[in-house]
């Protein structure tokens, strides 16, 4: 049988494993340091480990980065990678250089079963959840690439991933355990040490999981793909709304805010003539008034296969929200020249979209 991925282990799990195998407790810290700080992927090169530990690890474990099939770099510095998993399925990960650091958008599932009508990911049928290590390896491999890019200036803050958005393909709340394990691993100060406040999980609104997430009382940011100001419009765009309509969703968000004292982000893609009319802006303001959050207006990224088109009322919508006293920002678009948005690169490769790469 194949070897087990070392990226599956939280620090505590690794410590338990090594102690059970009769190794020194302290060796878990050394292994974490070799992998997540020094980026060493060959256990035999981990020179301060005992020979027997090096042998044990090499025989049973592997520290493999993901295999990058296609790497595209945009004029704005965005890097998009199409990765091949060990079972030959493909996923994509995007790195966006921001003013405040390097932000990576990770994928959590191969395909997505939420079937939002506007989203390209729904065109790919869900094949499976990603394992926690496959999500960790997206960050590991991006970090390795950044180290390579900044090798003359390794102290440059841009040489490492500082922020993570769980907004790639897949519904994170539909793969909750693996996503939370991934967060635990990348958050660990003995490894990448990416702070919880620098991590954002975006969901289409799986209400019971939002509550479960709230109960964990982490400092991780929560973003909600709201996209509509009433149930009728939201039902037409997002099947999840039939299971968990807006009122239930907002209740779970209030519960999250009460439990964590954090504010939430409402994501709102603006689609021509579907959800972008002035009355929608007024309705949205009324809906979320009093909730500790702000609206992130997202220019719609057109997907050829569906009828939705970009709105040209973004400014108007934004101004109405402001006038209504709602905090809002318009999201900057990244990597438009390299299909860096929402499943397009992978979908093209799978031949779901018309154009070839
Ligand atoms: N399933 C999660 C996370 C993945 S989608 C969620 O629904 O939040 C990440 C964000 O991109 C969501 O807000 C989603 O609605 C949005 N999105 C999907 N397709 C898009 C497109 N074609 N243009 C712009 N945003 C899109």
Short mmCIF file of C-alpha atoms and ligand atoms in Angstrom, two decimals:
data_model
loop_
_atom_site.label_atom_id
_atom_site.label_comp_id
_atom_site.label_asym_id
_atom_site.label_seq_id
_atom_site.Cartn_x
_atom_site.Cartn_y
_atom_site.Cartn_z
CA UNK A 1 0.00 0.00 0.00
CA UNK A 2 0.98 3.62 -0.49
CA UNK A 3 2.52 5.69 2.23
CA UNK A 4 0.49 8.00 4.47
CA UNK A 5 0.72 11.73 3.85
CA UNK A 6 2.47 13.46 6.74
CA UNK A 7 0.40 16.58 5.91
CA UNK A 8 -2.62 14.81 7.44
CA UNK A 9 -1.33 15.24 10.97
CA UNK A 10 -2.06 18.08 13.32
CA UNK A 11 0.84 18.79 15.62
CA UNK A 12 -0.88 17.02 18.52
CA UNK A 13 -1.61 13.95 16.38
CA UNK A 14 1.98 13.76 15.20
CA UNK A 15 3.22 14.04 18.76
CA UNK A 16 0.91 11.20 19.89
CA UNK A 17 1.95 9.04 16.94
CA UNK A 18 5.65 9.50 17.55
CA UNK A 19 5.40 8.94 21.30
CA UNK A 20 3.34 5.78 20.70
CA UNK A 21 6.10 4.55 18.41
CA UNK A 22 8.63 5.10 21.19
CA UNK A 23 10.19 8.29 19.85
CA UNK A 24 11.00 11.41 21.79
CA UNK A 25 8.06 13.80 22.28
CA UNK A 26 10.23 16.68 21.13
CA UNK A 27 10.72 15.10 17.70
CA UNK A 28 7.24 16.18 16.54
CA UNK A 29 8.35 19.78 16.81
CA UNK A 30 11.48 19.00 14.80
CA UNK A 31 9.49 17.26 12.06
CA UNK A 32 6.99 20.15 11.87
CA UNK A 33 9.89 22.57 11.63
CA UNK A 34 11.57 20.65 8.81
CA UNK A 35 8.40 20.47 6.80
CA UNK A 36 6.60 23.74 7.41
CA UNK A 37 9.51 26.05 8.12
CA UNK A 38 12.38 24.54 6.12
CA UNK A 39 10.22 22.95 3.40
CA UNK A 40 12.22 19.74 3.51
CA UNK A 41 10.26 16.90 1.93
CA UNK A 42 12.81 14.09 2.24
CA UNK A 43 12.84 12.60 5.75
CA UNK A 44 16.40 11.35 5.18
CA UNK A 45 17.59 14.95 5.03
CA UNK A 46 16.14 15.81 8.44
CA UNK A 47 19.56 15.64 10.00
CA UNK A 48 18.70 16.34 13.63
CA UNK A 49 16.28 13.38 13.82
CA UNK A 50 17.55 10.03 15.04
CA UNK A 51 18.38 7.52 12.33
CA UNK A 52 15.60 5.22 13.51
CA UNK A 53 13.02 8.03 13.30
CA UNK A 54 14.20 8.97 9.80
CA UNK A 55 13.84 5.34 8.78
CA UNK A 56 10.42 4.99 10.39
CA UNK A 57 9.15 8.10 8.64
CA UNK A 58 10.63 7.25 5.22
CA UNK A 59 9.18 3.75 5.32
CA UNK A 60 5.66 4.76 6.27
CA UNK A 61 5.10 8.40 5.37
CA UNK A 62 5.57 10.87 2.56
CA UNK A 63 5.72 14.67 2.37
CA UNK A 64 4.78 15.18 -1.26
CA UNK A 65 3.91 18.63 -2.63
CA UNK A 66 1.04 18.64 -5.10
CA UNK A 67 1.83 18.05 -8.73
CA UNK A 68 1.26 21.25 -10.73
CA UNK A 69 -0.11 20.59 -14.21
CA UNK A 70 -0.57 24.20 -15.31
CA UNK A 71 0.82 27.36 -13.69
CA UNK A 72 -0.47 30.68 -15.00
CA UNK A 73 0.70 34.09 -13.86
CA UNK A 74 -1.37 37.18 -14.49
CA UNK A 75 -0.16 40.71 -15.22
CA UNK A 76 -1.45 41.71 -11.78
CA UNK A 77 0.70 39.04 -10.08
CA UNK A 78 -2.12 36.54 -9.51
CA UNK A 79 -0.90 32.96 -9.86
CA UNK A 80 -3.31 30.20 -10.67
CA UNK A 81 -2.28 26.57 -10.48
CA UNK A 82 -4.09 23.54 -11.77
CA UNK A 83 -2.97 20.71 -9.51
CA UNK A 84 -3.22 17.01 -10.15
CA UNK A 85 -4.10 14.95 -7.09
CA UNK A 86 -2.65 11.49 -6.50
CA UNK A 87 -5.75 9.89 -8.04
CA UNK A 88 -5.34 12.08 -11.18
CA UNK A 89 -8.29 14.33 -10.40
CA UNK A 90 -7.58 18.03 -10.82
CA UNK A 91 -8.21 21.04 -8.61
CA UNK A 92 -7.21 24.67 -8.74
CA UNK A 93 -5.65 27.10 -6.30
CA UNK A 94 -5.17 30.84 -6.74
CA UNK A 95 -2.64 33.15 -5.12
CA UNK A 96 -3.54 36.83 -5.00
CA UNK A 97 -0.93 39.40 -4.01
CA UNK A 98 -2.75 41.90 -1.79
CA UNK A 99 -1.52 45.08 -0.15
CA UNK A 100 -1.58 43.32 3.20
CA UNK A 101 0.13 40.09 2.10
CA UNK A 102 -0.15 36.99 -0.02
CA UNK A 103 -3.63 35.52 -0.03
CA UNK A 104 -4.43 32.03 -1.30
CA UNK A 105 -7.84 30.76 -2.35
CA UNK A 106 -8.09 27.02 -1.69
CA UNK A 107 -10.33 24.34 -3.12
CA UNK A 108 -12.10 21.95 -0.73
CA UNK A 109 -13.89 19.49 -3.01
CA UNK A 110 -13.48 18.02 -6.47
CA UNK A 111 -16.58 19.58 -8.00
CA UNK A 112 -19.47 20.86 -5.90
CA UNK A 113 -22.95 19.54 -5.29
CA UNK A 114 -24.56 22.83 -4.29
CA UNK A 115 -25.42 23.56 -7.94
CA UNK A 116 -25.65 27.36 -7.68
CA UNK A 117 -26.94 28.35 -11.11
CA UNK A 118 -24.38 31.11 -11.71
CA UNK A 119 -21.30 29.12 -10.76
CA UNK A 120 -18.96 27.25 -13.11
CA UNK A 121 -18.04 24.71 -10.41
CA UNK A 122 -21.51 23.20 -10.60
CA UNK A 123 -20.72 22.14 -14.17
CA UNK A 124 -18.27 19.62 -12.78
CA UNK A 125 -20.02 16.82 -10.97
CA UNK A 126 -18.88 16.28 -7.40
CA UNK A 127 -16.44 13.48 -7.36
CA UNK A 128 -15.24 13.63 -3.78
CA UNK A 129 -14.23 15.67 -0.77
CA UNK A 130 -10.61 16.68 -0.49
CA UNK A 131 -8.71 15.15 2.39
CA UNK A 132 -7.26 17.63 4.87
CA UNK A 133 -3.73 16.96 3.62
CA UNK A 134 -4.74 17.82 0.05
CA UNK A 135 -5.87 21.23 1.24
CA UNK A 136 -2.72 21.71 3.36
CA UNK A 137 -0.60 20.76 0.35
CA UNK A 138 -2.18 23.55 -1.70
CA UNK A 139 -0.74 26.04 0.78
CA UNK A 140 2.53 24.13 1.09
CA UNK A 141 3.07 24.07 -2.66
CA UNK A 142 2.17 27.76 -3.08
CA UNK A 143 4.59 28.61 -0.27
CA UNK A 144 7.32 26.59 -1.95
CA UNK A 145 6.70 28.49 -5.17
CA UNK A 146 6.88 31.84 -3.35
CA UNK A 147 10.13 30.83 -1.69
CA UNK A 148 11.55 30.04 -5.09
CA UNK A 149 10.31 33.37 -6.46
CA UNK A 150 11.77 35.37 -3.59
CA UNK A 151 14.88 33.28 -3.06
CA UNK A 152 17.13 36.32 -3.19
CA UNK A 153 15.04 38.00 -0.53
CA UNK A 154 13.70 35.23 1.74
CA UNK A 155 12.92 37.70 4.54
CA UNK A 156 10.51 39.58 2.29
CA UNK A 157 7.01 39.22 3.77
CA UNK A 158 5.77 38.43 0.26
CA UNK A 159 7.79 35.22 0.35
CA UNK A 160 5.08 33.44 2.30
CA UNK A 161 1.34 32.93 2.30
CA UNK A 162 -0.15 35.15 5.01
CA UNK A 163 -3.90 34.88 4.35
CA UNK A 164 -6.22 32.10 3.25
CA UNK A 165 -9.70 32.29 1.77
CA UNK A 166 -11.63 29.05 1.61
CA UNK A 167 -13.47 30.15 -1.51
CA UNK A 168 -12.25 27.84 -4.25
CA UNK A 169 -14.25 25.00 -5.73
CA UNK A 170 -16.49 23.19 -3.27
CA UNK A 171 -18.66 23.94 -0.25
CA UNK A 172 -16.42 23.94 2.84
CA UNK A 173 -19.34 23.28 5.20
CA UNK A 174 -20.05 20.11 3.19
CA UNK A 175 -16.53 18.87 4.02
CA UNK A 176 -16.46 20.37 7.48
CA UNK A 177 -14.19 18.01 9.37
CA UNK A 178 -11.40 18.02 6.81
CA UNK A 179 -11.61 21.79 6.39
CA UNK A 180 -11.36 22.38 10.13
CA UNK A 181 -8.45 20.00 10.37
CA UNK A 182 -6.72 21.84 7.55
CA UNK A 183 -7.25 25.13 9.40
CA UNK A 184 -5.82 23.64 12.60
CA UNK A 185 -2.67 22.53 10.75
CA UNK A 186 -1.93 25.77 8.86
CA UNK A 187 -2.80 27.82 11.94
CA UNK A 188 -0.27 26.06 14.17
CA UNK A 189 2.53 28.46 15.19
CA UNK A 190 5.01 25.58 15.03
CA UNK A 191 4.15 25.27 11.32
CA UNK A 192 2.92 27.98 8.93
CA UNK A 193 1.37 29.93 11.79
CA UNK A 194 -1.31 31.60 9.68
CA UNK A 195 -3.53 33.39 12.20
CA UNK A 196 -7.22 32.49 12.46
CA UNK A 197 -8.11 36.12 11.77
CA UNK A 198 -6.26 35.78 8.48
CA UNK A 199 -8.42 32.83 7.42
CA UNK A 200 -11.89 33.22 5.89
CA UNK A 201 -14.37 30.44 5.24
CA UNK A 202 -17.10 31.17 2.70
CA UNK A 203 -20.36 29.22 2.64
CA UNK A 204 -23.51 29.21 0.56
CA UNK A 205 -25.46 28.77 3.81
CA UNK A 206 -25.46 25.25 5.26
CA UNK A 207 -27.24 26.37 8.42
CA UNK A 208 -26.55 23.46 10.83
CA UNK A 209 -22.84 23.65 10.00
CA UNK A 210 -22.74 27.41 10.56
CA UNK A 211 -24.04 26.72 14.07
CA UNK A 212 -21.50 23.97 14.61
CA UNK A 213 -18.80 26.33 13.39
CA UNK A 214 -20.03 29.04 15.76
CA UNK A 215 -19.84 26.60 18.68
CA UNK A 216 -16.13 26.07 17.99
CA UNK A 217 -15.68 29.74 18.93
CA UNK A 218 -12.68 30.27 16.70
CA UNK A 219 -11.49 33.64 15.41
CA UNK A 220 -11.82 32.47 11.79
CA UNK A 221 -13.75 34.87 9.56
CA UNK A 222 -17.07 33.79 8.11
CA UNK A 223 -18.31 34.93 4.71
CA UNK A 224 -21.84 34.19 3.54
CA UNK A 225 -22.73 33.89 -0.13
CA UNK A 226 -26.03 35.72 0.19
CA UNK A 227 -26.40 37.03 -3.39
CA UNK A 228 -30.08 37.93 -3.07
CA UNK A 229 -32.31 40.12 -0.96
CA UNK A 230 -35.36 37.84 -0.89
CA UNK A 231 -36.19 34.14 -1.03
CA UNK A 232 -37.77 34.24 -4.45
CA UNK A 233 -34.63 35.54 -6.13
CA UNK A 234 -32.34 33.40 -3.97
CA UNK A 235 -34.36 30.25 -4.75
CA UNK A 236 -33.92 30.95 -8.44
CA UNK A 237 -30.14 31.16 -8.04
CA UNK A 238 -29.24 28.75 -5.25
CA UNK A 239 -30.95 25.42 -4.53
CA UNK A 240 -29.60 25.47 -0.94
CA UNK A 241 -32.07 28.26 -0.21
CA UNK A 242 -34.97 25.81 -0.47
CA UNK A 243 -33.53 23.79 2.40
CA UNK A 244 -32.37 26.81 4.42
CA UNK A 245 -34.23 29.99 3.48
CA UNK A 246 -32.94 33.46 4.24
CA UNK A 247 -34.63 33.80 7.65
CA UNK A 248 -33.01 30.57 8.91
CA UNK A 249 -29.69 31.61 7.43
CA UNK A 250 -29.81 34.99 9.16
CA UNK A 251 -30.72 33.31 12.46
CA UNK A 252 -27.62 31.13 12.21
CA UNK A 253 -25.52 34.19 11.42
CA UNK A 254 -26.85 36.02 14.48
CA UNK A 255 -26.02 32.91 16.49
CA UNK A 256 -22.47 32.95 15.08
CA UNK A 257 -22.03 36.62 15.93
CA UNK A 258 -23.37 36.12 19.46
CA UNK A 259 -21.07 33.15 20.07
CA UNK A 260 -17.91 34.61 18.60
CA UNK A 261 -18.25 38.39 18.72
CA UNK A 262 -16.99 38.48 15.14
CA UNK A 263 -18.54 40.33 12.25
CA UNK A 264 -19.52 38.57 9.05
CA UNK A 265 -19.10 39.34 5.38
CA UNK A 266 -22.10 39.13 3.07
CA UNK A 267 -20.98 38.30 -0.43
CA UNK A 268 -23.25 39.63 -3.14
CA UNK A 269 -22.52 38.91 -6.78
CA UNK A 270 -24.20 41.47 -8.99
CA UNK A 271 -25.98 39.86 -11.93
CA UNK A 272 -27.73 41.86 -14.60
CA UNK A 273 -31.45 42.17 -14.03
CA UNK A 274 -31.53 39.31 -11.52
CA UNK A 275 -30.48 40.88 -8.22
CA UNK A 276 -29.04 44.30 -9.13
CA UNK A 277 -32.05 46.59 -9.24
CA UNK A 278 -32.25 49.61 -6.93
CA UNK A 279 -35.16 48.04 -5.03
CA UNK A 280 -32.95 45.00 -4.34
CA UNK A 281 -30.34 47.25 -2.75
CA UNK A 282 -32.98 48.81 -0.51
CA UNK A 283 -34.37 45.39 0.36
CA UNK A 284 -30.89 44.07 1.14
CA UNK A 285 -30.20 47.00 3.44
CA UNK A 286 -33.41 46.35 5.32
CA UNK A 287 -32.66 42.62 5.56
CA UNK A 288 -29.25 42.91 7.15
CA UNK A 289 -29.59 46.16 9.06
CA UNK A 290 -28.50 45.67 12.66
CA UNK A 291 -26.37 42.62 11.89
CA UNK A 292 -22.67 43.14 12.57
CA UNK A 293 -21.35 42.72 9.05
CA UNK A 294 -20.59 44.33 5.75
CA UNK A 295 -21.41 43.65 2.13
CA UNK A 296 -18.79 42.60 -0.37
CA UNK A 297 -20.14 43.42 -3.83
CA UNK A 298 -18.66 41.06 -6.38
CA UNK A 299 -18.60 41.76 -10.12
CA UNK A 300 -20.07 38.64 -11.74
CA UNK A 301 -17.64 36.55 -13.71
CA UNK A 302 -19.55 35.37 -16.73
CA UNK A 303 -19.79 31.65 -17.46
CA UNK A 304 -20.66 31.01 -21.10
CA UNK A 305 -22.92 28.05 -20.36
CA UNK A 306 -25.45 29.96 -18.31
CA UNK A 307 -27.63 32.96 -19.13
CA UNK A 308 -26.43 35.24 -16.32
CA UNK A 309 -24.59 38.40 -17.33
CA UNK A 310 -22.49 41.00 -15.51
CA UNK A 311 -24.33 43.90 -13.96
CA UNK A 312 -23.51 47.44 -14.99
CA UNK A 313 -25.13 48.88 -11.88
CA UNK A 314 -22.40 48.13 -9.38
CA UNK A 315 -21.73 51.77 -8.48
CA UNK A 316 -25.40 52.58 -8.24
CA UNK A 317 -26.03 49.55 -5.99
CA UNK A 318 -23.05 50.44 -3.84
CA UNK A 319 -24.24 54.03 -3.41
CA UNK A 320 -27.72 52.95 -2.35
CA UNK A 321 -26.31 50.62 0.29
CA UNK A 322 -24.08 53.40 1.60
CA UNK A 323 -26.99 55.81 1.69
CA UNK A 324 -28.93 53.22 3.64
CA UNK A 325 -26.11 53.14 6.18
CA UNK A 326 -24.79 49.71 5.20
CA UNK A 327 -21.03 49.09 5.07
CA UNK A 328 -20.05 47.87 1.64
CA UNK A 329 -17.03 47.43 -0.56
CA UNK A 330 -16.63 46.39 -4.18
CA UNK A 331 -14.34 43.40 -4.53
CA UNK A 332 -11.29 43.86 -6.67
CA UNK A 333 -11.02 41.38 -9.52
CA UNK A 334 -7.87 39.33 -9.80
CA UNK A 335 -6.33 37.48 -12.69
CA UNK A 336 -9.10 38.12 -15.22
CA UNK A 337 -6.58 37.49 -18.02
CA UNK A 338 -5.80 33.98 -16.78
CA UNK A 339 -9.30 32.71 -15.97
CA UNK A 340 -8.49 32.93 -12.29
CA UNK A 341 -12.12 33.00 -11.24
CA UNK A 342 -14.35 30.29 -10.02
CA UNK A 343 -13.58 26.97 -11.63
CA UNK A 344 -12.93 28.20 -15.12
CA UNK A 345 -9.46 26.77 -15.66
CA UNK A 346 -10.34 23.31 -14.44
CA UNK A 347 -13.67 23.28 -16.21
CA UNK A 348 -11.90 24.15 -19.45
CA UNK A 349 -9.44 21.35 -19.04
CA UNK A 350 -12.24 18.90 -18.41
CA UNK A 351 -13.81 20.13 -21.64
CA UNK A 352 -16.90 21.43 -19.88
CA UNK A 353 -16.45 24.94 -21.16
CA UNK A 354 -16.00 25.52 -24.86
CA UNK A 355 -12.59 27.15 -25.13
CA UNK A 356 -9.46 25.15 -24.70
CA UNK A 357 -6.66 26.34 -22.44
N1 LIG B 1 -19.20 27.20 -1.66
C1 LIG B 1 -18.69 28.35 -1.00
C2 LIG B 1 -17.28 28.74 -1.42
C3 LIG B 1 -16.93 28.64 -2.88
S1 LIG B 1 -17.59 29.86 -3.97
C4 LIG B 1 -19.64 29.51 -1.15
O1 LIG B 1 -20.67 29.34 -1.80
O2 LIG B 1 -19.42 30.55 -0.57
C5 LIG B 1 -16.80 31.36 -3.51
C6 LIG B 1 -17.57 32.60 -3.89
O3 LIG B 1 -17.53 32.83 -5.32
C7 LIG B 1 -19.03 32.51 -3.51
O4 LIG B 1 -19.47 33.74 -2.98
C8 LIG B 1 -19.66 32.25 -4.86
O5 LIG B 1 -21.01 32.56 -4.84
C9 LIG B 1 -18.82 33.11 -5.79
N2 LIG B 1 -18.95 32.80 -7.21
C10 LIG B 1 -19.23 31.62 -7.79
N3 LIG B 1 -19.28 31.74 -9.14
C11 LIG B 1 -19.01 33.03 -9.41
C12 LIG B 1 -18.88 33.77 -10.63
N4 LIG B 1 -19.06 33.18 -11.81
N5 LIG B 1 -18.58 35.09 -10.54
C13 LIG B 1 -18.36 35.67 -9.33
N6 LIG B 1 -18.46 35.02 -8.16
C14 LIG B 1 -18.79 33.72 -8.19
#
